[in-house]
Amino acid sequence: AFVSAGGVHHPNSVSRRRTATWLAAGVAGLVALVGCGSSASRSAASETGTLDVWLMKGSAPDSVVTAVTADFNKIYPKVNVNVEIQNWSDVGTKLDTAFAGTTPPDVMELGNTLVAKYGSSGALADLTSDKGSYPNSSTWLQSLTDSCTVNGKLYCVPYYAGTRAVIYRTDMFTSAGITAPPTSLDELAADGAKLNAANSSDSQFSALYFPGKYWYAMLSYLWDNGGNIATQSGTTWTGALSTPASQAAITSWAAQVKTLSKADKTGDEAKQDAAFAQGHIAMIIANGWEIGVITDPASGGDPTLKPKLGVFPLPSHTAGQTAPVFLGGSDLGIAKKSKHSQWAADWTKLMTGTTYQTQMVTVGGVIPNTTSLVSVQTDPLLKEFGIAAKNSRFVPNSPNWANVETANVIPNMMVAILTGQSSVADATKSADTQIAQILNASS
């Protein structure tokens, strides 16, 4: 697997299944959509040139990319679409070089935490006034919309997402007398206590396995209880982890982790799926693709666990609601220097529209860019991840945010609290100081 921005891992390969009938129906529908919804005119048939598109490895099935381009060529039959597949490991360097030159790609896939850097630097076209012309723009996932919005302007179009939910052992729940997933954080704590009691003879048992540096999952607790990472006033950022609401949220999170988890308080979540497969864990907060790892013997998983797995969105402290989640994922940007901005917009509208977003779900297995399509997923376990994605938040959308991640400010704060090296008050205050210094640093 490889890792994209936002901490979402994607499989190296995806299913290529699609029937000719389905493709024909999709092409017919989208040709009509773009013909009506864009400013492409009758002269489009005579336009010539090349549209350069950069997509990331594994993001879209080849069949989807091919079909989108075929639709595009129904409108622009003489325009060549050159799709280049990039790797996450070096795409930042390649984008820096491309944007500094005179001929960057016309359309490029951007990890959602990269948009602020290029939007604020003037590398991306301002799409604010055109937002309404993009399909489903009124129902885009909030977290991806936030990632595309820099200083109040829209610099990209949400593409797809991945998120986390609770993967659990249904057999362990049953043995502990738990008949349904919890509908609040209080119920989660109570169920955790029942699971601990039912498995008291297992010294390695974790009701909820939660590594100490797992900050993506901790954010759900923070946001759900009214806390925040940082706030912005004008151009100035202020750390918000030490506010009363944030401290209360972090205190509650730490208490739950200390009670329910035997995970390494100084470790991260990279191998939690393999740990889950060993049979000493009832719940983990995980990505949808981790189900495959848990049940894959080649990855150290246990295939006999497949019928014993269930999924539910992490519940809110408010009963009946779900906690906000951080969405990893990608957006599609259009270069400000693009000489083919209309072509770029029309290709992007196709890729991010209903027909091909549906195929991104059913063929690619990702979460679509709009809440209106999350129900398209038919797998009952993966469907829960789409439900979780409906309530999403994003990290501070600053071009310097990546430096906060690189400095491990939040994971280090969490470890200090869980290991008793620092109080919640002192650890959050120190983290706020570092976050403010980094976010407000001149580029």
Tab-separated table of C-alpha atoms in Angstrom:
chain	number	residue	atom	x	y	z
A	1	ALA	CA	0.000	0.000	0.000
A	2	PHE	CA	1.070	3.585	-0.365
A	3	VAL	CA	0.138	6.638	1.609
A	4	SER	CA	-1.425	9.808	0.317
A	5	ALA	CA	-1.741	13.129	2.045
A	6	GLY	CA	-4.079	13.089	4.976
A	7	GLY	CA	-2.921	9.735	6.220
A	8	VAL	CA	-5.085	7.664	3.886
A	9	HIS	CA	-3.585	4.496	2.435
A	10	HIS	CA	-4.799	3.163	-0.876
A	11	PRO	CA	-4.305	-0.248	-2.488
A	12	ASN	CA	-1.707	-0.473	-5.244
A	13	SER	CA	-4.248	-2.150	-7.508
A	14	VAL	CA	-7.969	-1.766	-8.039
A	15	SER	CA	-10.641	-3.763	-9.815
A	16	ARG	CA	-11.086	-3.013	-13.509
A	17	ARG	CA	-14.588	-4.541	-13.775
A	18	ARG	CA	-17.100	-2.703	-15.949
A	19	THR	CA	-19.565	-3.790	-18.642
A	20	ALA	CA	-19.888	-2.247	-22.089
A	21	THR	CA	-23.552	-1.460	-21.445
A	22	TRP	CA	-22.744	0.458	-18.265
A	23	LEU	CA	-20.040	2.474	-20.023
A	24	ALA	CA	-22.312	3.355	-22.903
A	25	ALA	CA	-24.977	4.624	-20.527
A	26	GLY	CA	-22.447	6.680	-18.576
A	27	VAL	CA	-20.971	8.261	-21.704
A	28	ALA	CA	-24.366	9.262	-23.039
A	29	GLY	CA	-25.351	10.892	-19.765
A	30	LEU	CA	-22.148	12.807	-19.249
A	31	VAL	CA	-21.866	14.102	-22.760
A	32	ALA	CA	-25.239	15.711	-22.163
A	33	LEU	CA	-24.097	17.076	-18.793
A	34	VAL	CA	-20.931	18.706	-20.053
A	35	GLY	CA	-22.593	19.943	-23.213
A	36	CYS	CA	-25.146	21.812	-21.122
A	37	GLY	CA	-23.146	22.621	-18.016
A	38	SER	CA	-19.943	24.078	-19.461
A	39	SER	CA	-19.098	26.944	-21.726
A	40	ALA	CA	-17.737	24.582	-24.377
A	41	SER	CA	-19.211	25.830	-27.664
A	42	ARG	CA	-19.901	24.282	-31.065
A	43	SER	CA	-16.356	25.296	-32.108
A	44	ALA	CA	-15.014	22.753	-29.614
A	45	ALA	CA	-15.078	20.118	-32.350
A	46	SER	CA	-12.333	21.960	-34.237
A	47	GLU	CA	-10.061	22.785	-31.297
A	48	THR	CA	-6.660	21.084	-31.278
A	49	GLY	CA	-3.871	20.630	-28.758
A	50	THR	CA	-2.963	18.586	-25.682
A	51	LEU	CA	-4.464	18.624	-22.199
A	52	ASP	CA	-1.925	17.484	-19.606
A	53	VAL	CA	-3.327	15.736	-16.508
A	54	TRP	CA	-1.362	14.446	-13.510
A	55	LEU	CA	-3.062	11.790	-11.393
A	56	MET	CA	-1.610	9.840	-8.488
A	57	LYS	CA	-0.851	6.141	-8.626
A	58	GLY	CA	-3.830	4.102	-7.474
A	59	SER	CA	-6.271	6.987	-7.186
A	60	ALA	CA	-8.627	6.146	-10.044
A	61	PRO	CA	-9.118	2.817	-11.827
A	62	ASP	CA	-7.686	2.833	-15.352
A	63	SER	CA	-11.155	2.087	-16.704
A	64	VAL	CA	-12.551	5.261	-15.170
A	65	VAL	CA	-9.752	7.464	-16.478
A	66	THR	CA	-10.153	5.965	-19.961
A	67	ALA	CA	-13.913	6.502	-19.947
A	68	VAL	CA	-13.637	10.111	-18.741
A	69	THR	CA	-11.202	10.883	-21.535
A	70	ALA	CA	-13.491	9.185	-24.054
A	71	ASP	CA	-16.347	11.411	-22.881
A	72	PHE	CA	-14.117	14.457	-23.091
A	73	ASN	CA	-13.231	13.567	-26.684
A	74	LYS	CA	-16.927	13.471	-27.570
A	75	ILE	CA	-16.785	17.221	-27.013
A	76	TYR	CA	-13.189	17.893	-28.097
A	77	PRO	CA	-12.452	15.136	-30.650
A	78	LYS	CA	-9.172	16.688	-31.802
A	79	VAL	CA	-7.734	17.360	-28.340
A	80	ASN	CA	-5.245	14.806	-27.011
A	81	VAL	CA	-5.510	14.049	-23.281
A	82	ASN	CA	-2.126	13.135	-21.825
A	83	VAL	CA	-2.605	11.516	-18.390
A	84	GLU	CA	0.618	10.993	-16.441
A	85	ILE	CA	0.604	8.862	-13.294
A	86	GLN	CA	2.692	10.263	-10.435
A	87	ASN	CA	4.029	8.805	-7.171
A	88	TRP	CA	3.353	10.362	-3.771
A	89	SER	CA	7.006	10.008	-2.798
A	90	ASP	CA	8.248	12.707	-5.163
A	91	VAL	CA	5.183	14.536	-6.436
A	92	GLY	CA	5.802	17.562	-4.190
A	93	THR	CA	9.196	18.177	-5.763
A	94	LYS	CA	7.813	17.660	-9.256
A	95	LEU	CA	4.937	20.056	-8.626
A	96	ASP	CA	7.306	22.709	-7.245
A	97	THR	CA	9.369	22.470	-10.428
A	98	ALA	CA	6.357	22.408	-12.724
A	99	PHE	CA	4.661	25.422	-11.148
A	100	ALA	CA	7.913	27.404	-11.256
A	101	GLY	CA	8.080	26.834	-15.010
A	102	THR	CA	5.846	28.067	-17.795
A	103	THR	CA	4.052	24.821	-18.700
A	104	PRO	CA	2.741	23.058	-15.585
A	105	PRO	CA	0.131	20.301	-16.050
A	106	ASP	CA	-3.298	21.723	-16.786
A	107	VAL	CA	-5.030	19.503	-14.204
A	108	MET	CA	-3.332	17.915	-11.225
A	109	GLU	CA	-4.391	15.696	-8.346
A	110	LEU	CA	-3.369	17.195	-5.013
A	111	GLY	CA	-3.343	15.552	-1.619
A	112	ASN	CA	-5.767	17.608	0.454
A	113	THR	CA	-3.081	18.963	2.788
A	114	LEU	CA	-1.051	20.271	-0.195
A	115	VAL	CA	-3.687	22.626	-1.591
A	116	ALA	CA	-3.049	25.496	0.817
A	117	LYS	CA	0.604	25.677	-0.226
A	118	TYR	CA	-0.131	26.000	-3.928
A	119	GLY	CA	-3.334	27.968	-3.578
A	120	SER	CA	-1.701	30.672	-1.474
A	121	SER	CA	1.350	30.858	-3.756
A	122	GLY	CA	-0.736	31.679	-6.827
A	123	ALA	CA	-0.027	28.409	-8.633
A	124	LEU	CA	-3.685	27.346	-8.847
A	125	ALA	CA	-6.555	28.951	-10.719
A	126	ASP	CA	-9.232	30.641	-8.603
A	127	LEU	CA	-12.430	28.637	-9.162
A	128	THR	CA	-14.616	30.572	-6.731
A	129	SER	CA	-16.935	32.137	-9.283
A	130	ASP	CA	-17.257	28.832	-11.178
A	131	LYS	CA	-18.100	26.624	-8.197
A	132	GLY	CA	-21.779	26.341	-9.118
A	133	SER	CA	-20.925	24.927	-12.554
A	134	TYR	CA	-19.289	21.851	-11.034
A	135	PRO	CA	-21.578	18.847	-10.437
A	136	ASN	CA	-22.820	18.295	-6.864
A	137	SER	CA	-20.916	21.317	-5.550
A	138	SER	CA	-23.654	21.989	-2.993
A	139	THR	CA	-23.141	18.525	-1.452
A	140	TRP	CA	-19.360	18.182	-1.598
A	141	LEU	CA	-17.833	16.618	1.524
A	142	GLN	CA	-17.194	19.466	3.939
A	143	SER	CA	-13.642	18.440	4.802
A	144	LEU	CA	-12.582	18.320	1.149
A	145	THR	CA	-14.352	21.605	0.450
A	146	ASP	CA	-12.467	23.138	3.361
A	147	SER	CA	-9.183	21.808	1.992
A	148	CYS	CA	-9.897	23.523	-1.339
A	149	THR	CA	-10.720	26.848	0.314
A	150	VAL	CA	-7.784	29.142	1.044
A	151	ASN	CA	-8.388	32.657	2.396
A	152	GLY	CA	-12.015	32.384	1.348
A	153	LYS	CA	-11.328	31.384	-2.257
A	154	LEU	CA	-11.848	28.022	-3.948
A	155	TYR	CA	-8.698	26.636	-5.581
A	156	CYS	CA	-9.676	23.056	-6.397
A	157	VAL	CA	-12.504	20.562	-6.749
A	158	PRO	CA	-12.987	17.688	-4.263
A	159	TYR	CA	-12.010	14.388	-5.914
A	160	TYR	CA	-12.338	11.488	-3.453
A	161	ALA	CA	-11.795	10.700	0.213
A	162	GLY	CA	-10.917	8.068	2.739
A	163	THR	CA	-11.802	8.129	6.400
A	164	ARG	CA	-11.823	6.153	9.629
A	165	ALA	CA	-14.478	4.266	11.532
A	166	VAL	CA	-14.452	1.630	14.263
A	167	ILE	CA	-13.735	-1.924	13.099
A	168	TYR	CA	-14.827	-4.400	15.758
A	169	ARG	CA	-15.152	-8.085	16.588
A	170	THR	CA	-18.840	-8.975	16.601
A	171	ASP	CA	-18.119	-12.267	18.398
A	172	MET	CA	-16.332	-10.468	21.236
A	173	PHE	CA	-19.244	-8.061	21.570
A	174	THR	CA	-21.679	-10.971	21.777
A	175	SER	CA	-19.573	-12.799	24.364
A	176	ALA	CA	-19.510	-9.647	26.498
A	177	GLY	CA	-23.300	-9.308	26.297
A	178	ILE	CA	-23.237	-6.337	23.924
A	179	THR	CA	-26.065	-6.608	21.419
A	180	ALA	CA	-25.503	-3.488	19.274
A	181	PRO	CA	-22.746	-0.964	18.513
A	182	PRO	CA	-22.576	2.023	20.901
A	183	THR	CA	-24.485	5.166	19.968
A	184	SER	CA	-22.500	7.581	22.158
A	185	LEU	CA	-18.998	7.904	23.599
A	186	ASP	CA	-20.408	7.106	27.034
A	187	GLU	CA	-21.842	3.871	25.649
A	188	LEU	CA	-18.491	3.151	24.010
A	189	ALA	CA	-16.808	3.507	27.400
A	190	ALA	CA	-19.422	1.272	29.048
A	191	ASP	CA	-19.074	-1.358	26.330
A	192	GLY	CA	-15.313	-1.158	26.708
A	193	ALA	CA	-15.661	-1.908	30.412
A	194	LYS	CA	-17.820	-4.963	29.611
A	195	LEU	CA	-15.253	-6.166	27.080
A	196	ASN	CA	-12.416	-5.707	29.569
A	197	ALA	CA	-14.330	-7.738	32.148
A	198	ALA	CA	-15.176	-10.513	29.695
A	199	ASN	CA	-11.535	-10.798	28.651
A	200	SER	CA	-9.856	-10.199	32.008
A	201	SER	CA	-7.835	-13.410	31.703
A	202	ASP	CA	-6.046	-12.030	28.603
A	203	SER	CA	-3.228	-9.742	29.770
A	204	GLN	CA	-2.773	-8.441	26.209
A	205	PHE	CA	-6.425	-7.548	25.660
A	206	SER	CA	-7.509	-4.086	24.487
A	207	ALA	CA	-11.172	-3.181	24.273
A	208	LEU	CA	-10.173	-0.222	22.073
A	209	TYR	CA	-6.605	-0.411	20.779
A	210	PHE	CA	-5.324	3.170	20.521
A	211	PRO	CA	-1.585	3.847	19.897
A	212	GLY	CA	-0.294	6.970	21.638
A	213	LYS	CA	0.637	8.907	18.497
A	214	TYR	CA	-2.597	8.247	16.609
A	215	TRP	CA	-3.518	11.896	16.199
A	216	TYR	CA	-5.856	11.465	13.217
A	217	ALA	CA	-8.215	9.463	15.462
A	218	MET	CA	-7.753	11.755	18.463
A	219	LEU	CA	-9.019	14.702	16.411
A	220	SER	CA	-12.500	13.169	16.407
A	221	TYR	CA	-12.629	13.377	20.209
A	222	LEU	CA	-11.239	16.912	20.109
A	223	TRP	CA	-13.710	18.248	17.559
A	224	ASP	CA	-16.696	16.369	18.939
A	225	ASN	CA	-16.302	18.021	22.325
A	226	GLY	CA	-15.929	21.530	20.919
A	227	GLY	CA	-12.153	21.690	20.816
A	228	ASN	CA	-9.953	22.835	17.968
A	229	ILE	CA	-6.344	22.770	16.794
A	230	ALA	CA	-5.933	26.443	15.952
A	231	THR	CA	-7.929	29.515	15.008
A	232	GLN	CA	-7.194	32.269	12.513
A	233	SER	CA	-7.806	35.980	12.839
A	234	GLY	CA	-6.827	37.870	9.720
A	235	THR	CA	-3.454	36.402	8.807
A	236	THR	CA	-2.543	35.363	12.343
A	237	TRP	CA	-2.941	31.851	13.708
A	238	THR	CA	-3.377	31.038	17.392
A	239	GLY	CA	-3.069	27.552	18.864
A	240	ALA	CA	-6.357	26.355	20.381
A	241	LEU	CA	-5.421	23.063	22.056
A	242	SER	CA	-5.119	24.731	25.463
A	243	THR	CA	-8.580	26.312	25.409
A	244	PRO	CA	-10.962	25.002	28.087
A	245	ALA	CA	-13.023	23.048	25.519
A	246	SER	CA	-9.940	21.447	23.983
A	247	GLN	CA	-8.429	20.568	27.344
A	248	ALA	CA	-11.691	18.944	28.458
A	249	ALA	CA	-11.874	16.952	25.211
A	250	ILE	CA	-8.255	15.807	25.448
A	251	THR	CA	-8.657	14.884	29.110
A	252	SER	CA	-11.686	12.741	28.253
A	253	TRP	CA	-9.851	11.107	25.337
A	254	ALA	CA	-6.805	10.297	27.467
A	255	ALA	CA	-8.944	8.741	30.193
A	256	GLN	CA	-10.653	6.467	27.663
A	257	VAL	CA	-7.359	5.405	26.101
A	258	LYS	CA	-5.757	4.659	29.478
A	259	THR	CA	-8.777	2.549	30.471
A	260	LEU	CA	-9.397	0.639	27.245
A	261	SER	CA	-6.071	0.358	25.418
A	262	LYS	CA	-2.931	-1.734	25.888
A	263	ALA	CA	-1.320	-0.248	22.778
A	264	ASP	CA	2.127	1.332	22.945
A	265	LYS	CA	1.665	4.840	24.349
A	266	THR	CA	4.682	5.987	22.321
A	267	GLY	CA	3.780	4.143	19.105
A	268	ASP	CA	1.779	4.943	15.991
A	269	GLU	CA	-1.032	3.167	14.181
A	270	ALA	CA	1.004	1.779	11.260
A	271	LYS	CA	0.681	-1.853	12.373
A	272	GLN	CA	-2.600	-1.754	14.275
A	273	ASP	CA	-4.410	-3.852	11.657
A	274	ALA	CA	-1.843	-6.646	12.004
A	275	ALA	CA	-2.159	-6.395	15.781
A	276	PHE	CA	-5.943	-6.631	15.525
A	277	ALA	CA	-5.630	-9.873	13.564
A	278	GLN	CA	-3.798	-11.544	16.485
A	279	GLY	CA	-7.039	-11.873	18.450
A	280	HIS	CA	-6.412	-9.703	21.505
A	281	ILE	CA	-8.299	-6.595	20.371
A	282	ALA	CA	-12.037	-5.874	20.205
A	283	MET	CA	-11.977	-2.475	18.445
A	284	ILE	CA	-9.685	-0.241	16.413
A	285	ILE	CA	-10.352	3.096	14.725
A	286	ALA	CA	-9.197	2.370	11.196
A	287	ASN	CA	-9.409	3.015	7.463
A	288	GLY	CA	-11.650	0.885	5.277
A	289	TRP	CA	-8.733	-0.734	3.465
A	290	GLU	CA	-7.486	-2.130	6.782
A	291	ILE	CA	-10.275	-4.732	6.672
A	292	GLY	CA	-8.360	-6.307	3.805
A	293	VAL	CA	-5.118	-6.372	5.777
A	294	ILE	CA	-6.828	-7.884	8.822
A	295	THR	CA	-8.152	-10.772	6.744
A	296	ASP	CA	-5.212	-11.249	4.341
A	297	PRO	CA	-2.841	-14.069	5.376
A	298	ALA	CA	-0.141	-12.656	3.088
A	299	SER	CA	-0.141	-9.505	5.242
A	300	GLY	CA	-0.182	-11.395	8.520
A	301	GLY	CA	-3.969	-11.321	8.700
A	302	ASP	CA	-6.483	-13.993	9.590
A	303	PRO	CA	-9.080	-14.858	6.906
A	304	THR	CA	-11.286	-16.592	9.492
A	305	LEU	CA	-12.033	-13.164	10.998
A	306	LYS	CA	-13.920	-11.901	7.938
A	307	PRO	CA	-17.400	-13.038	9.067
A	308	LYS	CA	-16.671	-11.802	12.595
A	309	LEU	CA	-16.036	-8.163	11.668
A	310	GLY	CA	-18.379	-5.221	11.995
A	311	VAL	CA	-17.987	-1.473	11.465
A	312	PHE	CA	-19.630	1.581	13.011
A	313	PRO	CA	-18.781	5.301	12.847
A	314	LEU	CA	-17.135	6.601	16.015
A	315	PRO	CA	-20.103	7.934	17.990
A	316	SER	CA	-20.428	11.454	19.348
A	317	HIS	CA	-20.766	12.402	22.993
A	318	THR	CA	-24.277	13.372	21.868
A	319	ALA	CA	-26.247	10.130	21.667
A	320	GLY	CA	-27.401	9.196	18.193
A	321	GLN	CA	-24.835	11.335	16.379
A	322	THR	CA	-21.426	10.529	14.917
A	323	ALA	CA	-18.185	12.264	15.868
A	324	PRO	CA	-16.519	14.481	13.251
A	325	VAL	CA	-13.766	12.743	11.298
A	326	PHE	CA	-10.688	13.956	9.493
A	327	LEU	CA	-10.836	13.040	5.811
A	328	GLY	CA	-7.725	12.109	3.965
A	329	GLY	CA	-8.001	12.216	0.218
A	330	SER	CA	-7.400	14.230	-2.902
A	331	ASP	CA	-8.616	17.234	-4.870
A	332	LEU	CA	-8.213	18.277	-8.497
A	333	GLY	CA	-6.626	21.649	-9.191
A	334	ILE	CA	-6.234	23.630	-12.404
A	335	ALA	CA	-2.978	25.475	-12.973
A	336	LYS	CA	-3.251	29.237	-13.112
A	337	LYS	CA	-0.745	29.169	-15.983
A	338	SER	CA	-2.805	26.642	-17.947
A	339	LYS	CA	-3.314	27.695	-21.537
A	340	HIS	CA	-6.315	25.369	-21.743
A	341	SER	CA	-8.365	26.311	-18.708
A	342	GLN	CA	-11.720	25.507	-20.353
A	343	TRP	CA	-10.558	22.050	-21.385
A	344	ALA	CA	-9.206	21.543	-17.870
A	345	ALA	CA	-12.517	22.586	-16.327
A	346	ASP	CA	-14.564	20.326	-18.607
A	347	TRP	CA	-12.337	17.281	-17.981
A	348	THR	CA	-12.499	17.946	-14.225
A	349	LYS	CA	-16.300	18.265	-14.299
A	350	LEU	CA	-16.514	14.852	-15.912
A	351	MET	CA	-14.149	13.171	-13.449
A	352	THR	CA	-15.868	14.707	-10.425
A	353	GLY	CA	-19.445	14.356	-11.678
A	354	THR	CA	-22.075	11.832	-10.620
A	355	THR	CA	-21.442	9.048	-13.142
A	356	TYR	CA	-17.720	8.736	-12.600
A	357	GLN	CA	-17.846	9.441	-8.889
A	358	THR	CA	-20.251	6.488	-8.731
A	359	GLN	CA	-17.662	4.356	-10.507
A	360	MET	CA	-14.932	5.617	-8.171
A	361	VAL	CA	-17.023	4.075	-5.380
A	362	THR	CA	-18.133	0.841	-7.019
A	363	VAL	CA	-14.948	0.087	-8.960
A	364	GLY	CA	-12.298	1.971	-6.986
A	365	GLY	CA	-13.721	1.455	-3.505
A	366	VAL	CA	-13.174	5.031	-2.289
A	367	ILE	CA	-15.518	7.553	-0.669
A	368	PRO	CA	-16.994	9.926	-3.308
A	369	ASN	CA	-16.660	13.690	-3.203
A	370	THR	CA	-20.355	14.225	-2.400
A	371	THR	CA	-22.617	13.165	0.462
A	372	SER	CA	-25.307	12.384	-2.116
A	373	LEU	CA	-23.381	9.337	-3.354
A	374	VAL	CA	-22.042	7.699	-0.194
A	375	SER	CA	-24.993	5.266	-0.245
A	376	VAL	CA	-23.825	3.906	-3.608
A	377	GLN	CA	-21.410	1.621	-1.758
A	378	THR	CA	-23.112	-1.753	-1.392
A	379	ASP	CA	-20.575	-3.516	0.826
A	380	PRO	CA	-22.190	-3.286	4.294
A	381	LEU	CA	-18.866	-2.773	6.082
A	382	LEU	CA	-17.443	-0.183	3.697
A	383	LYS	CA	-20.781	1.632	3.662
A	384	GLU	CA	-20.245	2.604	7.303
A	385	PHE	CA	-17.112	4.529	6.339
A	386	GLY	CA	-19.183	6.598	3.909
A	387	ILE	CA	-21.664	7.348	6.700
A	388	ALA	CA	-18.799	8.462	8.931
A	389	ALA	CA	-17.491	10.760	6.170
A	390	LYS	CA	-20.718	12.791	6.160
A	391	ASN	CA	-19.547	14.578	9.325
A	392	SER	CA	-16.029	15.763	8.556
A	393	ARG	CA	-13.555	18.459	9.536
A	394	PHE	CA	-10.157	19.605	8.307
A	395	VAL	CA	-6.854	20.681	9.810
A	396	PRO	CA	-5.888	24.399	9.777
A	397	ASN	CA	-5.687	25.229	6.090
A	398	SER	CA	-2.343	26.988	6.177
A	399	PRO	CA	0.502	26.590	3.673
A	400	ASN	CA	2.669	25.862	6.732
A	401	TRP	CA	0.479	23.061	8.097
A	402	ALA	CA	2.726	20.370	6.615
A	403	ASN	CA	5.509	21.696	8.843
A	404	VAL	CA	3.331	21.115	11.929
A	405	GLU	CA	2.939	17.502	10.860
A	406	THR	CA	6.651	17.132	10.143
A	407	ALA	CA	7.473	18.452	13.615
A	408	ASN	CA	5.104	15.863	15.187
A	409	VAL	CA	3.668	18.542	17.444
A	410	ILE	CA	0.338	16.827	18.173
A	411	PRO	CA	1.678	13.246	18.465
A	412	ASN	CA	4.377	14.428	20.867
A	413	MET	CA	1.751	16.208	22.956
A	414	MET	CA	-0.360	13.061	23.107
A	415	VAL	CA	2.560	10.877	24.170
A	416	ALA	CA	3.545	13.342	26.881
A	417	ILE	CA	0.016	13.212	28.303
A	418	LEU	CA	-0.462	9.444	28.095
A	419	THR	CA	2.935	8.647	29.630
A	420	GLY	CA	2.524	11.148	32.449
A	421	GLN	CA	5.492	13.243	31.332
A	422	SER	CA	3.287	16.316	31.273
A	423	SER	CA	-0.134	17.432	32.441
A	424	VAL	CA	-2.854	18.154	29.889
A	425	ALA	CA	-2.579	21.868	30.667
A	426	ASP	CA	1.200	22.014	30.185
A	427	ALA	CA	1.295	19.738	27.144
A	428	THR	CA	-1.449	21.616	25.301
A	429	LYS	CA	0.087	24.994	26.118
A	430	SER	CA	3.449	23.864	24.742
A	431	ALA	CA	1.796	22.479	21.602
A	432	ASP	CA	-0.096	25.739	21.046
A	433	THR	CA	3.139	27.709	21.219
A	434	GLN	CA	4.771	25.481	18.618
A	435	ILE	CA	1.739	25.490	16.322
A	436	ALA	CA	1.502	29.286	16.369
A	437	GLN	CA	5.213	29.675	15.661
A	438	ILE	CA	5.049	27.297	12.705
A	439	LEU	CA	1.804	28.520	11.160
A	440	ASN	CA	2.789	32.172	11.441
A	441	ALA	CA	6.331	31.687	10.093
A	442	SER	CA	7.182	33.531	6.898
A	443	SER	CA	7.655	31.313	3.895
